[in-house]
PDB file of C-alpha atoms in Angstrom:
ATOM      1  CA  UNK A1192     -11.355 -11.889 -26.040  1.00  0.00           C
ATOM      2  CA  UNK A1193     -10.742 -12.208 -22.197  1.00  0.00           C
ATOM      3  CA  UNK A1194     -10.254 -15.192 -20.708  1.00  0.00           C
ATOM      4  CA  UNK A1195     -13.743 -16.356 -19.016  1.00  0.00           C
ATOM      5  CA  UNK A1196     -12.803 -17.350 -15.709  1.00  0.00           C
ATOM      6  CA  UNK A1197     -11.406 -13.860 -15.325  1.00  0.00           C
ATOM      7  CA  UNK A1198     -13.747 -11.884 -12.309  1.00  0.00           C
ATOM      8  CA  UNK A1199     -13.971  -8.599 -13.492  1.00  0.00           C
ATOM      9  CA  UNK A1200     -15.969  -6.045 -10.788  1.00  0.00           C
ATOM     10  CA  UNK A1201     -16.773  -2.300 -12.295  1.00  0.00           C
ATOM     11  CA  UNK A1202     -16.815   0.484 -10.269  1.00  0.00           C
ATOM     12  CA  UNK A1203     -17.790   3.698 -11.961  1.00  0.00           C
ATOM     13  CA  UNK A1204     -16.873   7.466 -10.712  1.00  0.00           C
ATOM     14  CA  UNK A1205     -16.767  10.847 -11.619  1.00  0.00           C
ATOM     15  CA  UNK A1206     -13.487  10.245 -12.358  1.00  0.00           C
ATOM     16  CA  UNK A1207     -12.231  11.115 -16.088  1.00  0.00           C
ATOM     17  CA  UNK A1208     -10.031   8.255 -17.401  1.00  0.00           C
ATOM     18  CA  UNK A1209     -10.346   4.412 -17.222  1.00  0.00           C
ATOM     19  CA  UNK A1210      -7.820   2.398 -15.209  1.00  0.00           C
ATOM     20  CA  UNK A1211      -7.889  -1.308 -14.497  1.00  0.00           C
ATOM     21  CA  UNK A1212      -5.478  -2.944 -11.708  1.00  0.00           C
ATOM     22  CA  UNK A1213      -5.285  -6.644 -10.332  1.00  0.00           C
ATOM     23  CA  UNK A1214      -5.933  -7.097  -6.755  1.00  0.00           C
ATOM     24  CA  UNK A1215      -4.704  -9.505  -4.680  1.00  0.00           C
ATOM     25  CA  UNK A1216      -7.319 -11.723  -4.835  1.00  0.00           C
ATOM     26  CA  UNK A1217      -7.383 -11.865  -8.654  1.00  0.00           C
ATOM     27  CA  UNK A1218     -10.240 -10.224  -9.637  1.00  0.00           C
ATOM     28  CA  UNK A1219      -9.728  -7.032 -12.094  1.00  0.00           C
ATOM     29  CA  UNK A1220     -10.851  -4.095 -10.613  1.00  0.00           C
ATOM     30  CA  UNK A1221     -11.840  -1.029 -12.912  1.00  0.00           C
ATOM     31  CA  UNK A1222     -12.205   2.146 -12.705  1.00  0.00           C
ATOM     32  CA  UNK A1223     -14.165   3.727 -14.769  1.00  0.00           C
ATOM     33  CA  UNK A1224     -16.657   7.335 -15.642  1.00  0.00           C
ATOM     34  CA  UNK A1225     -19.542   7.185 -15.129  1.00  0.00           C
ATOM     35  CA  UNK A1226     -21.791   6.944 -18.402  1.00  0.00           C
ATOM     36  CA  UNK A1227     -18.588   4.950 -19.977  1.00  0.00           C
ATOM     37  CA  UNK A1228     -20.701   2.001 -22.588  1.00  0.00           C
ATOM     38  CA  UNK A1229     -19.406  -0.970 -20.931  1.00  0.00           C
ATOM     39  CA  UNK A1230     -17.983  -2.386 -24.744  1.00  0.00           C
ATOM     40  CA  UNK A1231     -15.359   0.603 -24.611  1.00  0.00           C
ATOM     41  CA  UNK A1232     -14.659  -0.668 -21.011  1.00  0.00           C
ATOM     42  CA  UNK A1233     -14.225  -4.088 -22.322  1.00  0.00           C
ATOM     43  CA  UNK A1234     -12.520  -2.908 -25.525  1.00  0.00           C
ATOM     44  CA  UNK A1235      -9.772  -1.104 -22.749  1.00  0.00           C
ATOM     45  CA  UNK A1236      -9.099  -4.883 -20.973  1.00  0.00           C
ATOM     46  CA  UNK A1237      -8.408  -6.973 -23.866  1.00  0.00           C
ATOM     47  CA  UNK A1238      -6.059  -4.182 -25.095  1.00  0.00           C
ATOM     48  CA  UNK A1239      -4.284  -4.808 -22.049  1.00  0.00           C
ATOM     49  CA  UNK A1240      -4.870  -8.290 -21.229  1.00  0.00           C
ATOM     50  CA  UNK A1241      -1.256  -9.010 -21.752  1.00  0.00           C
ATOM     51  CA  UNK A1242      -0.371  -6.339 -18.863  1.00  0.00           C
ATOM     52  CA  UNK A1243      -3.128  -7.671 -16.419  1.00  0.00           C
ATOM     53  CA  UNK A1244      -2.306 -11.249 -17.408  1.00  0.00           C
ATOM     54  CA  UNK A1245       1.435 -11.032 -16.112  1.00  0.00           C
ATOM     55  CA  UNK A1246       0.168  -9.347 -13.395  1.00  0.00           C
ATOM     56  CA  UNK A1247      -2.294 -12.053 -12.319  1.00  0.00           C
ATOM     57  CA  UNK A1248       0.545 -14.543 -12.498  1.00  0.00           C
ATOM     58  CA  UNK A1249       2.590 -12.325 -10.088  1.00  0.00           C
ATOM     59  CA  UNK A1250      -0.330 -12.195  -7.376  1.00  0.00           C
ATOM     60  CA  UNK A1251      -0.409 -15.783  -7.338  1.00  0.00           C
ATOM     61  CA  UNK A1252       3.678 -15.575  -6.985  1.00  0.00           C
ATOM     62  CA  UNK A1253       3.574 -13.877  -4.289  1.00  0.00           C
ATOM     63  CA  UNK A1254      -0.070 -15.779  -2.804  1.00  0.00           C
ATOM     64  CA  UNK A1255       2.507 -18.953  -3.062  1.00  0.00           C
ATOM     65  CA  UNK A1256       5.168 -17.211  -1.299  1.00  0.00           C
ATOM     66  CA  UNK A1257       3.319 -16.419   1.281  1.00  0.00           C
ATOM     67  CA  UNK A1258       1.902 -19.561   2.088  1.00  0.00           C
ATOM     68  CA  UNK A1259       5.510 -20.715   2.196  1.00  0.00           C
ATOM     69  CA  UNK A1260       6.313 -18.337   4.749  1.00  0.00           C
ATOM     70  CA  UNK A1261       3.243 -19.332   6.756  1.00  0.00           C
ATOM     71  CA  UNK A1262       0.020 -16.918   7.252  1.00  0.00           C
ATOM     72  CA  UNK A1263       0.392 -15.327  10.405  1.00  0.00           C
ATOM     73  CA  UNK A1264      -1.417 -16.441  13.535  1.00  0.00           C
ATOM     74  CA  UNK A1265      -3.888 -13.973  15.687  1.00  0.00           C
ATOM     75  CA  UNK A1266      -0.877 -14.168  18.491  1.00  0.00           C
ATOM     76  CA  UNK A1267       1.802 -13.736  16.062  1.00  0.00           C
ATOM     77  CA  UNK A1268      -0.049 -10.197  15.201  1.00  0.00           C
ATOM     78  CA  UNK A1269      -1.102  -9.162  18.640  1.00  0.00           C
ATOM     79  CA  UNK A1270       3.184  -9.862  19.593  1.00  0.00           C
ATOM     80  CA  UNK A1271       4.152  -7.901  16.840  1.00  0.00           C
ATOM     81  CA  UNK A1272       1.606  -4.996  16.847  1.00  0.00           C
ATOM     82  CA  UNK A1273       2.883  -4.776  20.686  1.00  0.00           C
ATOM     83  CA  UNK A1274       6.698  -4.904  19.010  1.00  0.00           C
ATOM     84  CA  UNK A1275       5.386  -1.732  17.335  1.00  0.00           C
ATOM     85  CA  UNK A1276       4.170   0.126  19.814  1.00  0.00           C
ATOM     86  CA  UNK A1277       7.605   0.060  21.483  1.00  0.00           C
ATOM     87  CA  UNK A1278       9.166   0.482  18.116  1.00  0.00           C
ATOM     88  CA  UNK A1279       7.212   2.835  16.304  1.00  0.00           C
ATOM     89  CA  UNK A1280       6.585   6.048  18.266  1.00  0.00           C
ATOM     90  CA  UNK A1281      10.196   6.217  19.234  1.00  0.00           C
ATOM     91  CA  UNK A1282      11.543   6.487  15.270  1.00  0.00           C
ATOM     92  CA  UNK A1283       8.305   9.623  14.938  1.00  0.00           C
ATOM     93  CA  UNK A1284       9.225  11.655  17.705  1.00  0.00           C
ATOM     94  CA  UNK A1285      13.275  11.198  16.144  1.00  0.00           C
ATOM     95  CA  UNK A1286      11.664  12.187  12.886  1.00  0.00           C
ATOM     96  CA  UNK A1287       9.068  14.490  13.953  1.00  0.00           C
ATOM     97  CA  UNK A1288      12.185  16.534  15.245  1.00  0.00           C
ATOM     98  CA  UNK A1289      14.097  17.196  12.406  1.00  0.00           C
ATOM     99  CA  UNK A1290      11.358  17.808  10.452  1.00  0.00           C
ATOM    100  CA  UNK A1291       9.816  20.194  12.456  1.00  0.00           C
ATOM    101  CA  UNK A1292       6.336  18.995  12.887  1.00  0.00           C
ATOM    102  CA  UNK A1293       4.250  17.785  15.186  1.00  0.00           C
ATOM    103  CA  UNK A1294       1.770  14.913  14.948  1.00  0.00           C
ATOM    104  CA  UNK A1295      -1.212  13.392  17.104  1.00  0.00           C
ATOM    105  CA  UNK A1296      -1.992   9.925  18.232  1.00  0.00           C
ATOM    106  CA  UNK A1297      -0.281   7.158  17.101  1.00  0.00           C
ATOM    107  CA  UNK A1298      -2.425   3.654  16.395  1.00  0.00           C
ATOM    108  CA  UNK A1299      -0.934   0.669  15.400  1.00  0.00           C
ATOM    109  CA  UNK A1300      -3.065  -1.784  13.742  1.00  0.00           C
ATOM    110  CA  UNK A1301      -3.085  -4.526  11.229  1.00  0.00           C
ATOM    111  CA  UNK A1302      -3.911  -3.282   7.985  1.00  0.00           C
ATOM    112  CA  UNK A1303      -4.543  -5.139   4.730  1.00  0.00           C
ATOM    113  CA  UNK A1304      -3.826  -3.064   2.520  1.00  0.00           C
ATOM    114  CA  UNK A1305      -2.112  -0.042   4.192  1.00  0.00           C
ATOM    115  CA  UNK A1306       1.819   1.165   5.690  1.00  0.00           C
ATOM    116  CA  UNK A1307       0.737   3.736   7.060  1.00  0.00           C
ATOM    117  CA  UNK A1308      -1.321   6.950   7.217  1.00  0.00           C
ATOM    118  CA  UNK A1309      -2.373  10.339   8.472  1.00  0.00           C
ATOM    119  CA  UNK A1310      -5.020  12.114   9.178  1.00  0.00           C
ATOM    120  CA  UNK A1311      -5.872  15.734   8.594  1.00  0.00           C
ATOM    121  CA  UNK A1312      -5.780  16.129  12.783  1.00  0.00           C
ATOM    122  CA  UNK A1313      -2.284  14.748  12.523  1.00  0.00           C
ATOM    123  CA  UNK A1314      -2.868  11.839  13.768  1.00  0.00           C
ATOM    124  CA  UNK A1315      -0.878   8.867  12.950  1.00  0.00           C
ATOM    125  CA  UNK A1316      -1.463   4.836  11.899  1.00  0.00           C
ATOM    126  CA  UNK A1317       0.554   2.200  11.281  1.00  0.00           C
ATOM    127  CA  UNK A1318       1.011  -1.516  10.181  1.00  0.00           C
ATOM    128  CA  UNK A1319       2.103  -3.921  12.424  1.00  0.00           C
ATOM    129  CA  UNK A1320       3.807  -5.720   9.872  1.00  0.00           C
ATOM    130  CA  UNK A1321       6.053  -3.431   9.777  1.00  0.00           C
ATOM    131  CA  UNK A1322       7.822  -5.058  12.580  1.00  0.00           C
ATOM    132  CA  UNK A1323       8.772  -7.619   9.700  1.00  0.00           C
ATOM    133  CA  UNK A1324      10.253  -5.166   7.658  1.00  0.00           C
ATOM    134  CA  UNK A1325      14.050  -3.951   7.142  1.00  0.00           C
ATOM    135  CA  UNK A1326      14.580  -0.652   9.962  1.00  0.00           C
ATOM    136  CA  UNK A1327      14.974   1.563   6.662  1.00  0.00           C
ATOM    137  CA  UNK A1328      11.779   0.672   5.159  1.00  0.00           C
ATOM    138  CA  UNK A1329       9.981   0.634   8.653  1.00  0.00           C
ATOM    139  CA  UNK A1330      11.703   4.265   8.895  1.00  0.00           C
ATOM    140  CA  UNK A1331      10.777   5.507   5.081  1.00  0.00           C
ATOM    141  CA  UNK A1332       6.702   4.869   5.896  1.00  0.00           C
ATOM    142  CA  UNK A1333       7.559   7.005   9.298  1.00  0.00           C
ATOM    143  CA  UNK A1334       9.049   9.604   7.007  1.00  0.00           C
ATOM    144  CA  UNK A1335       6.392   9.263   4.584  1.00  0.00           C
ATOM    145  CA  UNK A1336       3.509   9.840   6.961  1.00  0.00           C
ATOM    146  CA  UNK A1337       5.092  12.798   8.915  1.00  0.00           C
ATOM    147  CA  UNK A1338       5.714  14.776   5.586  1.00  0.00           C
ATOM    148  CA  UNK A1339       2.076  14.428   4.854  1.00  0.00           C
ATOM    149  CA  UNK A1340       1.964  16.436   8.077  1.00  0.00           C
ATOM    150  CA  UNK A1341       3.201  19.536   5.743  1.00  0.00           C
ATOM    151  CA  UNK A1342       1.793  17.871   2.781  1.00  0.00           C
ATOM    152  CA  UNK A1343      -1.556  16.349   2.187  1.00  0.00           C
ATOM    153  CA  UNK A1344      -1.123  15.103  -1.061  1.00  0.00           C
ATOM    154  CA  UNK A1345       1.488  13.555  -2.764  1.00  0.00           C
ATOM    155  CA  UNK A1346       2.923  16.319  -5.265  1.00  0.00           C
ATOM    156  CA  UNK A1347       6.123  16.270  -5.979  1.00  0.00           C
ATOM    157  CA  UNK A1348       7.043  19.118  -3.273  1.00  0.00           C
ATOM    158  CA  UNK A1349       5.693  16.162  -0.737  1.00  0.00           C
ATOM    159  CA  UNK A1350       7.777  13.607  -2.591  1.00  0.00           C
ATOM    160  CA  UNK A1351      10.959  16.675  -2.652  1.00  0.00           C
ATOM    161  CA  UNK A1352      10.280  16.545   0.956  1.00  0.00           C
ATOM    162  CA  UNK A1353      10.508  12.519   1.231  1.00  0.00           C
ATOM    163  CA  UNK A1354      13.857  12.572  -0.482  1.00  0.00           C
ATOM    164  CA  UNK A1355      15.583  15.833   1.519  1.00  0.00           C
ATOM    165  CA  UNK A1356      15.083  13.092   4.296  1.00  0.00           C
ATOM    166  CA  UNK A1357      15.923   9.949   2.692  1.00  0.00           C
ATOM    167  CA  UNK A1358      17.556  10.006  -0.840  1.00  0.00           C
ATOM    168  CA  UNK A1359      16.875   6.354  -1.484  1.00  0.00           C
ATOM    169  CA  UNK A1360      13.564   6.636   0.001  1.00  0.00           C
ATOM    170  CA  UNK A1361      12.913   4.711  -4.176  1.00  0.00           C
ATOM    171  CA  UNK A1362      14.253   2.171  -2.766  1.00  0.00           C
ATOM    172  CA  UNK A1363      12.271   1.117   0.380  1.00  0.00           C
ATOM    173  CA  UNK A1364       9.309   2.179  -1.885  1.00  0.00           C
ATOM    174  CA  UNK A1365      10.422  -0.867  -4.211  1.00  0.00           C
ATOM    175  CA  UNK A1366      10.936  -3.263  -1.060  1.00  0.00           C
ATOM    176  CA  UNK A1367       7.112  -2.407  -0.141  1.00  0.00           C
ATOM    177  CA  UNK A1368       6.045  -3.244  -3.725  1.00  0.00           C
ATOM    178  CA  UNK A1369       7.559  -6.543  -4.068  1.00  0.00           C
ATOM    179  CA  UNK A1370       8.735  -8.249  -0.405  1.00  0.00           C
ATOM    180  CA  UNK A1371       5.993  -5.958   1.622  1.00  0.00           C
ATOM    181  CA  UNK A1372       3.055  -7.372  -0.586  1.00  0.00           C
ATOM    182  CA  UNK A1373       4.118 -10.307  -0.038  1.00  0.00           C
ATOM    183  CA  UNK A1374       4.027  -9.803   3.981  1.00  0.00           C
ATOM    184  CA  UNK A1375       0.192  -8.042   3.612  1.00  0.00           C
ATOM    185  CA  UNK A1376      -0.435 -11.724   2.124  1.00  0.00           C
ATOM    186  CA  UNK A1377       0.711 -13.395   4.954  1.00  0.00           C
ATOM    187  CA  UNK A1378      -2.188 -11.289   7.082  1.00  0.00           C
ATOM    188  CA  UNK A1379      -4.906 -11.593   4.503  1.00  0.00           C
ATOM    189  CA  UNK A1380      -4.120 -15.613   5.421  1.00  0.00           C
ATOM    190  CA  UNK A1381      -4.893 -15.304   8.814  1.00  0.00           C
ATOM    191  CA  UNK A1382      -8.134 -13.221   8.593  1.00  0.00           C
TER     192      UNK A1382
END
């Protein structure tokens, strides 16, 4: 049985599998076809209630962590999204070069959720957060984005490409998993 002060929102697809995830502000989001019977949907969650119970304790581990740090202030964004756009278009065009592609406009903005991302016109966006992030994870999401400029998708000839330009590309992934949610936290506070 799932624990009932658990928030629980549904969303339903043409998608073919089920797929439940916690997001950062606790509730359980699911994924799910659409004629699923909502008892094999709830069958699914207490199957792995252990998984999305450890998983709620880390969101509020890294919620806590963030408050440490301090949520980040309106000027404290604007400063660094300006940091950025000094930064950021300077490690593309290096990138953009050896890879051999070429890209659009570059936005820098102050995502939730989001590194980075590209559009099918080749234009570019990025966090300003990144600002607060080590150079080689700043530079990974730069490499990330200009691949999908060959690459629309992320199959493993996109990832093949990732890795011909940074072998322990893993690595910066894991940083933005762990230290970089914890940073996105630190924006959702000041919203």
């Amino acid at each position: 049985m799932l624990p009932e002060n658990w928030r629980i929102e549904i969303t339903r697809s043409r998608r073919r599998t089920l797929s439940a995830s916690v997001k950062g502000n606790g509730v359980v989001a699911v994924k799910a076809p659409l004629r699923m019977p909502q008892e094999i949907i709830y069958r699914f969650l207490e199957e792995i209630q252990p998984k999305l119970a450890l998983d709620m304790v880390k969101q509020n581990a890294m919620r806590d962590r963030a408050q440490e740090a301090g949520y980040l202030t309106r000027r404290e964004i604007e400063e660094l999204a300006q940091r950025a756009m000094a930064t950021i278009p300077e490690r593309v065009r290096y990138y953009a070069e050896g890879l051999h592609v070429t890209y659009g406009r570059i936005t820098i903005r102050n995502q939730k959720t989001r590194w980075g991302s590209c559009s099918s016109k080749g234009n570019l966006n990025f966090n300003c957060l990144l600002m607060l992030a080590p150079p080689e994870v700043l530079d990974y999401v730069v490499v990330h984005e200009l691949c999908h400029r060959m690459e629309m998708n992320h199959s493993k000839r996109f990832w093949s490409l990732v890795e011909t330009v940074l072998p322990d590309y893993r690595e910066q992934e894991k940083w933005l998993k762990g230290e970089g949610a914890v940073l996105l936290r630190r924006m959702l506070g000041s919203a």
